JSON list of C-alpha atoms in Angstrom, two decimals:
[
{"chain": "A", "resi": 1, "resn": "MET", "atom": "CA", "xyz": [226.02, 171.77, 9.07]},
{"chain": "A", "resi": 2, "resn": "MET", "atom": "CA", "xyz": [222.24, 172.16, 9.26]},
{"chain": "A", "resi": 3, "resn": "THR", "atom": "CA", "xyz": [220.55, 175.07, 7.54]},
{"chain": "A", "resi": 4, "resn": "LYS", "atom": "CA", "xyz": [216.98, 176.16, 6.84]},
{"chain": "A", "resi": 5, "resn": "ALA", "atom": "CA", "xyz": [217.87, 177.82, 3.55]},
{"chain": "A", "resi": 6, "resn": "MET", "atom": "CA", "xyz": [216.02, 176.69, 0.40]},
{"chain": "A", "resi": 7, "resn": "VAL", "atom": "CA", "xyz": [217.99, 174.26, -1.74]},
{"chain": "A", "resi": 8, "resn": "ASP", "atom": "CA", "xyz": [217.60, 173.05, -5.32]},
{"chain": "A", "resi": 9, "resn": "THR", "atom": "CA", "xyz": [216.74, 169.37, -4.91]},
{"chain": "A", "resi": 10, "resn": "SER", "atom": "CA", "xyz": [217.27, 168.70, -8.60]},
{"chain": "A", "resi": 11, "resn": "ALA", "atom": "CA", "xyz": [220.97, 169.34, -8.05]},
{"chain": "A", "resi": 12, "resn": "MET", "atom": "CA", "xyz": [221.21, 166.83, -5.19]},
{"chain": "A", "resi": 13, "resn": "PRO", "atom": "CA", "xyz": [222.52, 163.40, -6.25]},
{"chain": "A", "resi": 14, "resn": "GLY", "atom": "CA", "xyz": [220.00, 160.67, -5.47]},
{"chain": "A", "resi": 15, "resn": "TRP", "atom": "CA", "xyz": [217.14, 162.99, -4.59]},
{"chain": "A", "resi": 16, "resn": "GLY", "atom": "CA", "xyz": [213.82, 161.49, -5.66]},
{"chain": "A", "resi": 17, "resn": "VAL", "atom": "CA", "xyz": [215.39, 158.26, -6.81]},
{"chain": "A", "resi": 18, "resn": "ASP", "atom": "CA", "xyz": [212.25, 156.39, -5.77]},
{"chain": "A", "resi": 19, "resn": "ALA", "atom": "CA", "xyz": [209.82, 158.82, -7.38]},
{"chain": "A", "resi": 20, "resn": "ASP", "atom": "CA", "xyz": [209.55, 156.71, -10.54]},
{"chain": "A", "resi": 21, "resn": "ALA", "atom": "CA", "xyz": [207.25, 153.80, -9.75]},
{"chain": "A", "resi": 22, "resn": "GLU", "atom": "CA", "xyz": [208.75, 151.75, -12.55]},
{"chain": "A", "resi": 23, "resn": "ASN", "atom": "CA", "xyz": [212.16, 152.06, -10.86]},
{"chain": "A", "resi": 24, "resn": "ASN", "atom": "CA", "xyz": [210.97, 151.26, -7.34]},
{"chain": "A", "resi": 25, "resn": "PRO", "atom": "CA", "xyz": [211.76, 147.67, -6.30]},
{"chain": "A", "resi": 26, "resn": "THR", "atom": "CA", "xyz": [208.98, 147.75, -3.69]},
{"chain": "A", "resi": 27, "resn": "TRP", "atom": "CA", "xyz": [206.36, 148.86, -6.17]},
{"chain": "A", "resi": 28, "resn": "PRO", "atom": "CA", "xyz": [204.94, 145.41, -6.98]},
{"chain": "A", "resi": 29, "resn": "MET", "atom": "CA", "xyz": [204.07, 144.94, -3.31]},
{"chain": "A", "resi": 30, "resn": "ARG", "atom": "CA", "xyz": [202.83, 148.48, -2.83]},
{"chain": "A", "resi": 31, "resn": "GLN", "atom": "CA", "xyz": [200.56, 148.33, -5.84]},
{"chain": "A", "resi": 32, "resn": "ILE", "atom": "CA", "xyz": [197.25, 146.99, -4.52]},
{"chain": "A", "resi": 33, "resn": "ASP", "atom": "CA", "xyz": [194.92, 148.03, -7.31]},
{"chain": "A", "resi": 34, "resn": "ASN", "atom": "CA", "xyz": [194.99, 144.64, -9.03]},
{"chain": "A", "resi": 35, "resn": "GLN", "atom": "CA", "xyz": [195.20, 142.33, -6.02]},
{"chain": "A", "resi": 36, "resn": "GLN", "atom": "CA", "xyz": [192.03, 140.55, -7.07]},
{"chain": "A", "resi": 37, "resn": "THR", "atom": "CA", "xyz": [193.64, 139.50, -10.34]},
{"chain": "A", "resi": 38, "resn": "ARG", "atom": "CA", "xyz": [197.05, 138.68, -8.86]},
{"chain": "A", "resi": 39, "resn": "GLY", "atom": "CA", "xyz": [195.70, 136.12, -6.44]},
{"chain": "A", "resi": 40, "resn": "LEU", "atom": "CA", "xyz": [196.51, 138.15, -3.34]},
{"chain": "A", "resi": 41, "resn": "SER", "atom": "CA", "xyz": [192.98, 138.08, -1.97]},
{"chain": "A", "resi": 42, "resn": "TRP", "atom": "CA", "xyz": [192.52, 135.50, 0.75]},
{"chain": "A", "resi": 43, "resn": "GLN", "atom": "CA", "xyz": [190.26, 134.66, 3.60]},
{"chain": "A", "resi": 44, "resn": "ARG", "atom": "CA", "xyz": [191.66, 135.49, 6.98]},
{"chain": "A", "resi": 45, "resn": "PRO", "atom": "CA", "xyz": [192.20, 132.34, 9.09]},
{"chain": "A", "resi": 46, "resn": "ALA", "atom": "CA", "xyz": [190.19, 131.89, 12.24]},
{"chain": "A", "resi": 47, "resn": "GLN", "atom": "CA", "xyz": [191.52, 133.99, 15.09]},
{"chain": "A", "resi": 48, "resn": "GLN", "atom": "CA", "xyz": [193.20, 132.11, 17.92]},
{"chain": "A", "resi": 49, "resn": "HIS", "atom": "CA", "xyz": [191.76, 133.15, 21.26]},
{"chain": "A", "resi": 50, "resn": "PRO", "atom": "CA", "xyz": [194.54, 133.26, 23.86]},
{"chain": "A", "resi": 51, "resn": "HIS", "atom": "CA", "xyz": [193.90, 132.38, 27.47]},
{"chain": "A", "resi": 52, "resn": "VAL", "atom": "CA", "xyz": [196.95, 134.30, 28.67]},
{"chain": "A", "resi": 53, "resn": "GLU", "atom": "CA", "xyz": [198.08, 137.88, 28.30]},
{"chain": "A", "resi": 54, "resn": "VAL", "atom": "CA", "xyz": [199.52, 138.62, 24.84]},
{"chain": "A", "resi": 55, "resn": "LEU", "atom": "CA", "xyz": [201.18, 141.96, 24.19]},
{"chain": "A", "resi": 56, "resn": "ARG", "atom": "CA", "xyz": [200.29, 143.73, 20.97]},
{"chain": "A", "resi": 57, "resn": "SER", "atom": "CA", "xyz": [202.15, 146.44, 19.14]},
{"chain": "A", "resi": 58, "resn": "ILE", "atom": "CA", "xyz": [200.44, 149.80, 18.98]},
{"chain": "A", "resi": 59, "resn": "GLU", "atom": "CA", "xyz": [201.15, 149.74, 15.25]},
{"chain": "A", "resi": 60, "resn": "HIS", "atom": "CA", "xyz": [198.63, 146.89, 14.79]},
{"chain": "A", "resi": 61, "resn": "ASN", "atom": "CA", "xyz": [194.91, 147.07, 15.45]},
{"chain": "A", "resi": 62, "resn": "ARG", "atom": "CA", "xyz": [194.59, 143.35, 16.06]},
{"chain": "A", "resi": 63, "resn": "LEU", "atom": "CA", "xyz": [196.59, 140.26, 16.82]},
{"chain": "A", "resi": 64, "resn": "PRO", "atom": "CA", "xyz": [197.73, 137.90, 14.07]},
{"chain": "A", "resi": 65, "resn": "ALA", "atom": "CA", "xyz": [195.64, 134.79, 13.50]},
{"chain": "A", "resi": 66, "resn": "VAL", "atom": "CA", "xyz": [198.13, 132.52, 15.29]},
{"chain": "A", "resi": 67, "resn": "ILE", "atom": "CA", "xyz": [200.03, 133.69, 18.36]},
{"chain": "A", "resi": 68, "resn": "GLY", "atom": "CA", "xyz": [202.41, 132.19, 20.88]},
{"chain": "A", "resi": 69, "resn": "THR", "atom": "CA", "xyz": [201.17, 131.66, 24.43]},
{"chain": "A", "resi": 70, "resn": "SER", "atom": "CA", "xyz": [204.01, 129.69, 26.04]},
{"chain": "A", "resi": 71, "resn": "THR", "atom": "CA", "xyz": [205.66, 132.61, 27.85]},
{"chain": "A", "resi": 72, "resn": "PRO", "atom": "CA", "xyz": [203.17, 135.25, 28.94]},
{"chain": "A", "resi": 73, "resn": "PRO", "atom": "CA", "xyz": [204.67, 138.37, 30.56]},
{"chain": "A", "resi": 74, "resn": "SER", "atom": "CA", "xyz": [205.27, 138.05, 34.28]},
{"chain": "A", "resi": 75, "resn": "GLY", "atom": "CA", "xyz": [207.40, 139.51, 37.02]},
{"chain": "A", "resi": 76, "resn": "LEU", "atom": "CA", "xyz": [209.73, 142.44, 36.53]},
{"chain": "A", "resi": 77, "resn": "SER", "atom": "CA", "xyz": [210.53, 141.47, 32.94]},
{"chain": "A", "resi": 78, "resn": "GLY", "atom": "CA", "xyz": [206.81, 141.37, 32.17]},
{"chain": "A", "resi": 79, "resn": "ALA", "atom": "CA", "xyz": [206.30, 144.85, 33.58]},
{"chain": "A", "resi": 80, "resn": "ILE", "atom": "CA", "xyz": [209.14, 146.15, 31.43]},
{"chain": "A", "resi": 81, "resn": "ARG", "atom": "CA", "xyz": [207.68, 144.47, 28.34]},
{"chain": "A", "resi": 82, "resn": "ARG", "atom": "CA", "xyz": [204.24, 145.97, 28.99]},
{"chain": "A", "resi": 83, "resn": "TYR", "atom": "CA", "xyz": [205.83, 149.40, 29.21]},
{"chain": "A", "resi": 84, "resn": "ALA", "atom": "CA", "xyz": [207.85, 148.76, 26.04]},
{"chain": "A", "resi": 85, "resn": "PHE", "atom": "CA", "xyz": [204.71, 147.84, 24.10]},
{"chain": "A", "resi": 86, "resn": "ARG", "atom": "CA", "xyz": [203.20, 151.19, 25.02]},
{"chain": "A", "resi": 87, "resn": "ARG", "atom": "CA", "xyz": [205.85, 152.79, 22.82]},
{"chain": "A", "resi": 88, "resn": "SER", "atom": "CA", "xyz": [206.05, 152.75, 19.06]},
{"chain": "A", "resi": 89, "resn": "GLU", "atom": "CA", "xyz": [208.21, 150.23, 17.23]},
{"chain": "A", "resi": 90, "resn": "SER", "atom": "CA", "xyz": [209.96, 153.19, 15.65]},
{"chain": "A", "resi": 91, "resn": "ASP", "atom": "CA", "xyz": [211.11, 154.30, 19.10]},
{"chain": "A", "resi": 92, "resn": "TRP", "atom": "CA", "xyz": [214.49, 152.79, 19.95]},
{"chain": "A", "resi": 93, "resn": "TRP", "atom": "CA", "xyz": [213.45, 152.66, 23.63]},
{"chain": "A", "resi": 94, "resn": "HIS", "atom": "CA", "xyz": [210.87, 150.04, 22.60]},
{"chain": "A", "resi": 95, "resn": "TRP", "atom": "CA", "xyz": [213.62, 147.65, 21.49]},
{"chain": "A", "resi": 96, "resn": "LEU", "atom": "CA", "xyz": [216.11, 148.50, 24.23]},
{"chain": "A", "resi": 97, "resn": "LEU", "atom": "CA", "xyz": [213.49, 147.80, 26.90]},
{"chain": "A", "resi": 98, "resn": "LEU", "atom": "CA", "xyz": [212.60, 144.49, 25.28]},
{"chain": "A", "resi": 99, "resn": "MET", "atom": "CA", "xyz": [216.26, 143.44, 25.13]},
{"chain": "A", "resi": 100, "resn": "GLY", "atom": "CA", "xyz": [216.73, 144.42, 28.77]},
{"chain": "A", "resi": 101, "resn": "ALA", "atom": "CA", "xyz": [213.59, 142.48, 29.73]},
{"chain": "A", "resi": 102, "resn": "ASP", "atom": "CA", "xyz": [214.98, 139.39, 28.00]},
{"chain": "A", "resi": 103, "resn": "ARG", "atom": "CA", "xyz": [218.16, 139.54, 30.12]},
{"chain": "A", "resi": 104, "resn": "ILE", "atom": "CA", "xyz": [216.17, 140.02, 33.30]},
{"chain": "A", "resi": 105, "resn": "ASN", "atom": "CA", "xyz": [213.92, 137.13, 32.34]},
{"chain": "A", "resi": 106, "resn": "VAL", "atom": "CA", "xyz": [216.99, 134.88, 32.15]},
{"chain": "A", "resi": 107, "resn": "VAL", "atom": "CA", "xyz": [217.84, 135.71, 35.77]},
{"chain": "A", "resi": 108, "resn": "GLU", "atom": "CA", "xyz": [214.21, 135.21, 36.78]},
{"chain": "A", "resi": 109, "resn": "GLY", "atom": "CA", "xyz": [214.28, 131.77, 35.17]},
{"chain": "A", "resi": 110, "resn": "VAL", "atom": "CA", "xyz": [217.41, 130.77, 37.10]},
{"chain": "A", "resi": 111, "resn": "ILE", "atom": "CA", "xyz": [215.85, 131.93, 40.37]},
{"chain": "A", "resi": 112, "resn": "GLU", "atom": "CA", "xyz": [212.65, 130.04, 39.59]},
{"chain": "A", "resi": 113, "resn": "ASP", "atom": "CA", "xyz": [214.60, 126.85, 38.89]},
{"chain": "A", "resi": 114, "resn": "LEU", "atom": "CA", "xyz": [216.51, 127.18, 42.17]},
{"chain": "A", "resi": 115, "resn": "ALA", "atom": "CA", "xyz": [213.26, 127.84, 44.03]},
{"chain": "A", "resi": 116, "resn": "HIS", "atom": "CA", "xyz": [211.90, 124.52, 42.70]},
{"chain": "A", "resi": 117, "resn": "GLY", "atom": "CA", "xyz": [215.05, 122.66, 43.72]},
{"chain": "A", "resi": 118, "resn": "LYS", "atom": "CA", "xyz": [216.45, 122.44, 40.21]},
{"chain": "A", "resi": 119, "resn": "VAL", "atom": "CA", "xyz": [220.00, 123.53, 39.52]},
{"chain": "A", "resi": 120, "resn": "PRO", "atom": "CA", "xyz": [220.13, 124.87, 35.96]},
{"chain": "A", "resi": 121, "resn": "ASN", "atom": "CA", "xyz": [222.87, 123.61, 33.68]},
{"chain": "A", "resi": 122, "resn": "ILE", "atom": "CA", "xyz": [223.91, 127.04, 32.49]},
{"chain": "A", "resi": 123, "resn": "PRO", "atom": "CA", "xyz": [226.86, 125.91, 30.29]},
{"chain": "A", "resi": 124, "resn": "ALA", "atom": "CA", "xyz": [224.57, 123.50, 28.44]},
{"chain": "A", "resi": 125, "resn": "GLU", "atom": "CA", "xyz": [221.85, 126.15, 28.07]},
{"chain": "A", "resi": 126, "resn": "LEU", "atom": "CA", "xyz": [224.41, 128.57, 26.66]},
{"chain": "A", "resi": 127, "resn": "GLY", "atom": "CA", "xyz": [225.54, 125.96, 24.13]},
{"chain": "A", "resi": 128, "resn": "ALA", "atom": "CA", "xyz": [229.06, 125.61, 25.52]},
{"chain": "A", "resi": 129, "resn": "LYS", "atom": "CA", "xyz": [229.50, 122.14, 24.03]},
{"chain": "A", "resi": 130, "resn": "ALA", "atom": "CA", "xyz": [228.63, 123.29, 20.51]},
{"chain": "A", "resi": 131, "resn": "GLU", "atom": "CA", "xyz": [230.69, 126.45, 20.98]},
{"chain": "A", "resi": 132, "resn": "TRP", "atom": "CA", "xyz": [233.75, 124.38, 21.91]},
{"chain": "A", "resi": 133, "resn": "LYS", "atom": "CA", "xyz": [233.17, 122.03, 18.98]},
{"chain": "A", "resi": 134, "resn": "TYR", "atom": "CA", "xyz": [232.69, 124.62, 16.26]},
{"chain": "A", "resi": 135, "resn": "ASN", "atom": "CA", "xyz": [234.25, 127.83, 17.61]},
{"chain": "A", "resi": 136, "resn": "LYS", "atom": "CA", "xyz": [237.11, 127.08, 19.98]},
{"chain": "A", "resi": 137, "resn": "LYS", "atom": "CA", "xyz": [238.63, 130.55, 19.62]},
{"chain": "A", "resi": 138, "resn": "GLY", "atom": "CA", "xyz": [235.37, 132.24, 20.51]},
{"chain": "A", "resi": 139, "resn": "PHE", "atom": "CA", "xyz": [234.85, 129.83, 23.40]},
{"chain": "A", "resi": 140, "resn": "VAL", "atom": "CA", "xyz": [238.29, 130.61, 24.87]},
{"chain": "A", "resi": 141, "resn": "LEU", "atom": "CA", "xyz": [237.72, 134.35, 24.42]},
{"chain": "A", "resi": 142, "resn": "LYS", "atom": "CA", "xyz": [234.33, 134.26, 26.14]},
{"chain": "A", "resi": 143, "resn": "ALA", "atom": "CA", "xyz": [235.57, 132.01, 28.95]},
{"chain": "A", "resi": 144, "resn": "GLY", "atom": "CA", "xyz": [238.56, 134.30, 29.53]},
{"chain": "A", "resi": 145, "resn": "THR", "atom": "CA", "xyz": [236.31, 137.36, 29.62]},
{"chain": "A", "resi": 146, "resn": "VAL", "atom": "CA", "xyz": [233.95, 135.75, 32.11]},
{"chain": "A", "resi": 147, "resn": "LEU", "atom": "CA", "xyz": [236.89, 134.59, 34.26]},
{"chain": "A", "resi": 148, "resn": "ALA", "atom": "CA", "xyz": [238.48, 138.05, 34.25]},
{"chain": "A", "resi": 149, "resn": "LEU", "atom": "CA", "xyz": [235.20, 139.70, 35.19]},
{"chain": "A", "resi": 150, "resn": "GLY", "atom": "CA", "xyz": [234.67, 137.17, 37.95]},
{"chain": "A", "resi": 151, "resn": "LEU", "atom": "CA", "xyz": [238.11, 137.73, 39.40]},
{"chain": "A", "resi": 152, "resn": "GLY", "atom": "CA", "xyz": [237.64, 141.49, 39.20]},
{"chain": "A", "resi": 153, "resn": "VAL", "atom": "CA", "xyz": [234.33, 141.33, 41.04]},
{"chain": "A", "resi": 154, "resn": "ALA", "atom": "CA", "xyz": [235.82, 139.00, 43.67]},
{"chain": "A", "resi": 155, "resn": "ALA", "atom": "CA", "xyz": [238.75, 141.39, 44.22]},
{"chain": "A", "resi": 156, "resn": "MET", "atom": "CA", "xyz": [236.37, 144.31, 44.62]},
{"chain": "A", "resi": 157, "resn": "LEU", "atom": "CA", "xyz": [234.23, 142.42, 47.12]},
{"chain": "A", "resi": 158, "resn": "ARG", "atom": "CA", "xyz": [237.25, 141.41, 49.17]},
{"chain": "A", "resi": 159, "resn": "GLY", "atom": "CA", "xyz": [238.37, 145.03, 49.32]},
{"chain": "A", "resi": 160, "resn": "GLY", "atom": "CA", "xyz": [242.03, 144.28, 48.58]},
{"chain": "A", "resi": 161, "resn": "PRO", "atom": "CA", "xyz": [244.65, 147.01, 48.32]},
{"chain": "A", "resi": 162, "resn": "ARG", "atom": "CA", "xyz": [244.61, 149.00, 45.14]},
{"chain": "A", "resi": 163, "resn": "PRO", "atom": "CA", "xyz": [247.78, 149.26, 43.04]},
{"chain": "A", "resi": 164, "resn": "ASP", "atom": "CA", "xyz": [247.96, 153.02, 43.58]},
{"chain": "A", "resi": 165, "resn": "SER", "atom": "CA", "xyz": [247.73, 152.77, 47.35]},
{"chain": "A", "resi": 166, "resn": "ALA", "atom": "CA", "xyz": [251.12, 151.21, 48.24]},
{"chain": "A", "resi": 167, "resn": "GLU", "atom": "CA", "xyz": [251.73, 153.50, 51.17]},
{"chain": "A", "resi": 168, "resn": "GLU", "atom": "CA", "xyz": [249.53, 153.23, 54.19]},
{"chain": "A", "resi": 169, "resn": "PRO", "atom": "CA", "xyz": [247.58, 156.41, 54.79]},
{"chain": "A", "resi": 170, "resn": "ALA", "atom": "CA", "xyz": [248.57, 158.35, 57.88]},
{"chain": "A", "resi": 171, "resn": "ALA", "atom": "CA", "xyz": [246.37, 157.83, 60.89]},
{"chain": "A", "resi": 172, "resn": "PRO", "atom": "CA", "xyz": [244.17, 160.83, 61.63]},
{"chain": "A", "resi": 173, "resn": "ALA", "atom": "CA", "xyz": [245.41, 162.99, 64.46]},
{"chain": "A", "resi": 174, "resn": "GLU", "atom": "CA", "xyz": [243.50, 162.72, 67.69]},
{"chain": "A", "resi": 175, "resn": "PRO", "atom": "CA", "xyz": [241.50, 165.80, 68.51]},
{"chain": "A", "resi": 176, "resn": "ALA", "atom": "CA", "xyz": [243.06, 168.09, 71.12]},
{"chain": "A", "resi": 177, "resn": "THR", "atom": "CA", "xyz": [241.41, 168.06, 74.51]},
{"chain": "A", "resi": 178, "resn": "THR", "atom": "CA", "xyz": [241.16, 170.99, 76.88]},
{"chain": "A", "resi": 179, "resn": "MET", "atom": "CA", "xyz": [240.58, 170.60, 80.58]},
{"chain": "A", "resi": 180, "resn": "LEU", "atom": "CA", "xyz": [237.77, 172.91, 81.54]},
{"chain": "A", "resi": 181, "resn": "PRO", "atom": "CA", "xyz": [237.34, 173.98, 85.14]},
{"chain": "A", "resi": 182, "resn": "ALA", "atom": "CA", "xyz": [234.62, 172.23, 87.02]},
{"chain": "A", "resi": 183, "resn": "PRO", "atom": "CA", "xyz": [231.49, 174.27, 87.61]},
{"chain": "A", "resi": 184, "resn": "TYR", "atom": "CA", "xyz": [231.21, 175.97, 90.92]},
{"chain": "A", "resi": 185, "resn": "TRP", "atom": "CA", "xyz": [228.53, 173.63, 92.22]},
{"chain": "A", "resi": 186, "resn": "GLU", "atom": "CA", "xyz": [230.84, 170.66, 91.80]},
{"chain": "A", "resi": 187, "resn": "THR", "atom": "CA", "xyz": [233.85, 172.32, 93.38]},
{"chain": "A", "resi": 188, "resn": "PRO", "atom": "CA", "xyz": [234.45, 170.86, 96.93]},
{"chain": "A", "resi": 189, "resn": "PRO", "atom": "CA", "xyz": [234.41, 173.46, 99.64]},
{"chain": "A", "resi": 190, "resn": "VAL", "atom": "CA", "xyz": [237.79, 174.60, 100.91]},
{"chain": "A", "resi": 191, "resn": "PRO", "atom": "CA", "xyz": [238.21, 173.64, 104.59]},
{"chain": "A", "resi": 192, "resn": "ALA", "atom": "CA", "xyz": [238.63, 176.59, 106.86]},
{"chain": "A", "resi": 193, "resn": "ALA", "atom": "CA", "xyz": [242.10, 177.09, 108.36]},
{"chain": "A", "resi": 194, "resn": "PRO", "atom": "CA", "xyz": [242.28, 176.27, 112.06]},
{"chain": "A", "resi": 195, "resn": "VAL", "atom": "CA", "xyz": [242.41, 179.28, 114.36]},
{"chain": "A", "resi": 196, "resn": "VAL", "atom": "CA", "xyz": [245.39, 179.26, 116.76]},
{"chain": "A", "resi": 197, "resn": "LEU", "atom": "CA", "xyz": [245.17, 181.42, 119.80]},
{"chain": "A", "resi": 198, "resn": "ILE", "atom": "CA", "xyz": [248.49, 182.56, 121.31]},
{"chain": "A", "resi": 199, "resn": "ALA", "atom": "CA", "xyz": [248.38, 183.62, 124.91]},
{"chain": "A", "resi": 200, "resn": "PRO", "atom": "CA", "xyz": [250.49, 186.74, 125.72]},
{"chain": "A", "resi": 201, "resn": "ASP", "atom": "CA", "xyz": [253.63, 186.25, 127.82]},
{"chain": "A", "resi": 202, "resn": "ILE", "atom": "CA", "xyz": [252.88, 188.12, 131.06]},
{"chain": "A", "resi": 203, "resn": "ALA", "atom": "CA", "xyz": [255.64, 186.66, 133.26]}
]
């Protein structure tokens, strides 16, 4: 339960455990006063000048001396990575976006291969041979999961009957129709009755 009341930190177990520099395991690296005598001073290597776009964390003011240029950001995955690098590394969205971009990039790579007439060997790229050799149980579990998901998706696409819909739903009742009288301008005129004249019997 959170509270804003003042607490006695001296009574809290573990509080200030890193206050003593002599008891801090990271202290040798954090102590920079005597770097000149510890041999930690060095000349920065020459900076590599990339000819492609290289994303840089906002936590760093410059790129490292040597950088990778084999896979510059491109496509949808590249746009997601650019957006991710606008966020801090301490933001979990930064890492989630990068992981999502990696998955999308896999699909983009498959599409690119197919567009160039190359059918990717997905089992080989996923290491199926090594998986079967060194982890048969994991291989069977993954293959079963993929097969079950594939069958489930195929059943959904085919639109088969669901288990809870054994009875056929009743057909909707047809709407009732009412015969309305035709408007007066469409009503045919009633023929006049013939007039019969009867002569009086004068005989």
